[in-house]
Amino acid sequence: MDRKELFEKALSAREKAYAPYSGFKVGAALLTEDGSVFTGVNVENASYGAAICAERTAFVKAVSEGYRSFTAIAIAGGKDGETMEKCWPCGICRQFMYEFAPEIEVTTGTGADELETKNLSELLPEGFTL
Ligand code: THU
């Protein structure tokens, strides 16, 4: 699956984002080594710190289904359901992804034809491991 197709899956997943507090809706699509795709959205909470980002939602869904190897993730985000902004993963998500896929390719953009891809090792040099 190419990056554009993966981003489009992130974009349609975003429709299910639950972001009544920030209004910033995010969708993610995570590609496993065997070609499966897990989507995720941000899910906010009245207790703001309890929110989970779209990227971690996708990872938690995949890992809890037994998947451990990942090659790419696409992220589509913006202030509302319409706007598109580049949405590089937050610091917590970078570390979370590093656990399973320190070399995963991360794609975001302002539209399916305006994508940018970076390796997680570039976004999080010297990530923590035990
Ligand atoms: N958010 C994500 O889901 N992914 C990111 O990469 C950045 C931030 C969410 C968290 C929160 O619900 C909203 O965007 C605003 O921070």
PDB file of C-alpha atoms and ligand atoms in Angstrom, residues 19 22 24 26 42 44 51-55 75 87-90, ligand 1:
ATOM      1  CA  ALA A  19     -12.479  16.017  20.084  1.00  0.00           C
ATOM      2  CA  SER A  22      -9.833  20.995  21.464  1.00  0.00           C
ATOM      3  CA  PHE A  24      -8.594  19.341  16.715  1.00  0.00           C
ATOM      4  CA  VAL A  26      -6.937  13.545  14.108  1.00  0.00           C
ATOM      5  CA  ASN A  42      -8.031  10.957  19.102  1.00  0.00           C
ATOM      6  CA  GLU A  44     -10.709  13.302  24.391  1.00  0.00           C
ATOM      7  CA  ALA A  51      -7.195  12.095  26.186  1.00  0.00           C
ATOM      8  CA  ILE A  52      -5.488   9.645  23.853  1.00  0.00           C
ATOM      9  CA  CYS A  53      -3.983  10.583  20.484  1.00  0.00           C
ATOM     10  CA  ALA A  54      -4.962   8.961  17.198  1.00  0.00           C
ATOM     11  CA  GLU A  55      -1.544   7.334  16.759  1.00  0.00           C
ATOM     12  CA  ILE A  75      -1.630  10.953  10.263  1.00  0.00           C
ATOM     13  CA  CYS A  87       0.344  16.756  12.174  1.00  0.00           C
ATOM     14  CA  TRP A  88       3.637  15.247  13.309  1.00  0.00           C
ATOM     15  CA  PRO A  89       3.188  12.978  16.336  1.00  0.00           C
ATOM     16  CA  CYS A  90       3.491  14.404  19.839  1.00  0.00           C
TER      17      CYS A  90
HETATM   18  N1  THU B   1      -3.408  14.792  18.855  1.00  0.00           N
HETATM   19  C1  THU B   1      -3.344  13.608  18.197  1.00  0.00           C
HETATM   20  O1  THU B   1      -4.290  12.809  18.199  1.00  0.00           O
HETATM   21  N2  THU B   1      -2.195  13.312  17.516  1.00  0.00           N
HETATM   22  C2  THU B   1      -1.138  14.157  17.396  1.00  0.00           C
HETATM   23  O2  THU B   1      -0.160  13.821  16.752  1.00  0.00           O
HETATM   24  C3  THU B   1      -1.167  15.470  18.042  1.00  0.00           C
HETATM   25  C4  THU B   1      -2.320  15.729  18.932  1.00  0.00           C
HETATM   26  C5  THU B   1      -4.663  15.146  19.525  1.00  0.00           C
HETATM   27  C6  THU B   1      -4.624  15.168  21.020  1.00  0.00           C
HETATM   28  C7  THU B   1      -5.767  16.114  21.334  1.00  0.00           C
HETATM   29  O3  THU B   1      -6.986  15.383  21.336  1.00  0.00           O
HETATM   30  C8  THU B   1      -5.786  17.077  20.167  1.00  0.00           C
HETATM   31  O4  THU B   1      -5.051  16.441  19.132  1.00  0.00           O
HETATM   32  C9  THU B   1      -5.188  18.441  20.463  1.00  0.00           C
HETATM   33  O5  THU B   1      -3.964  18.318  21.060  1.00  0.00           O
END
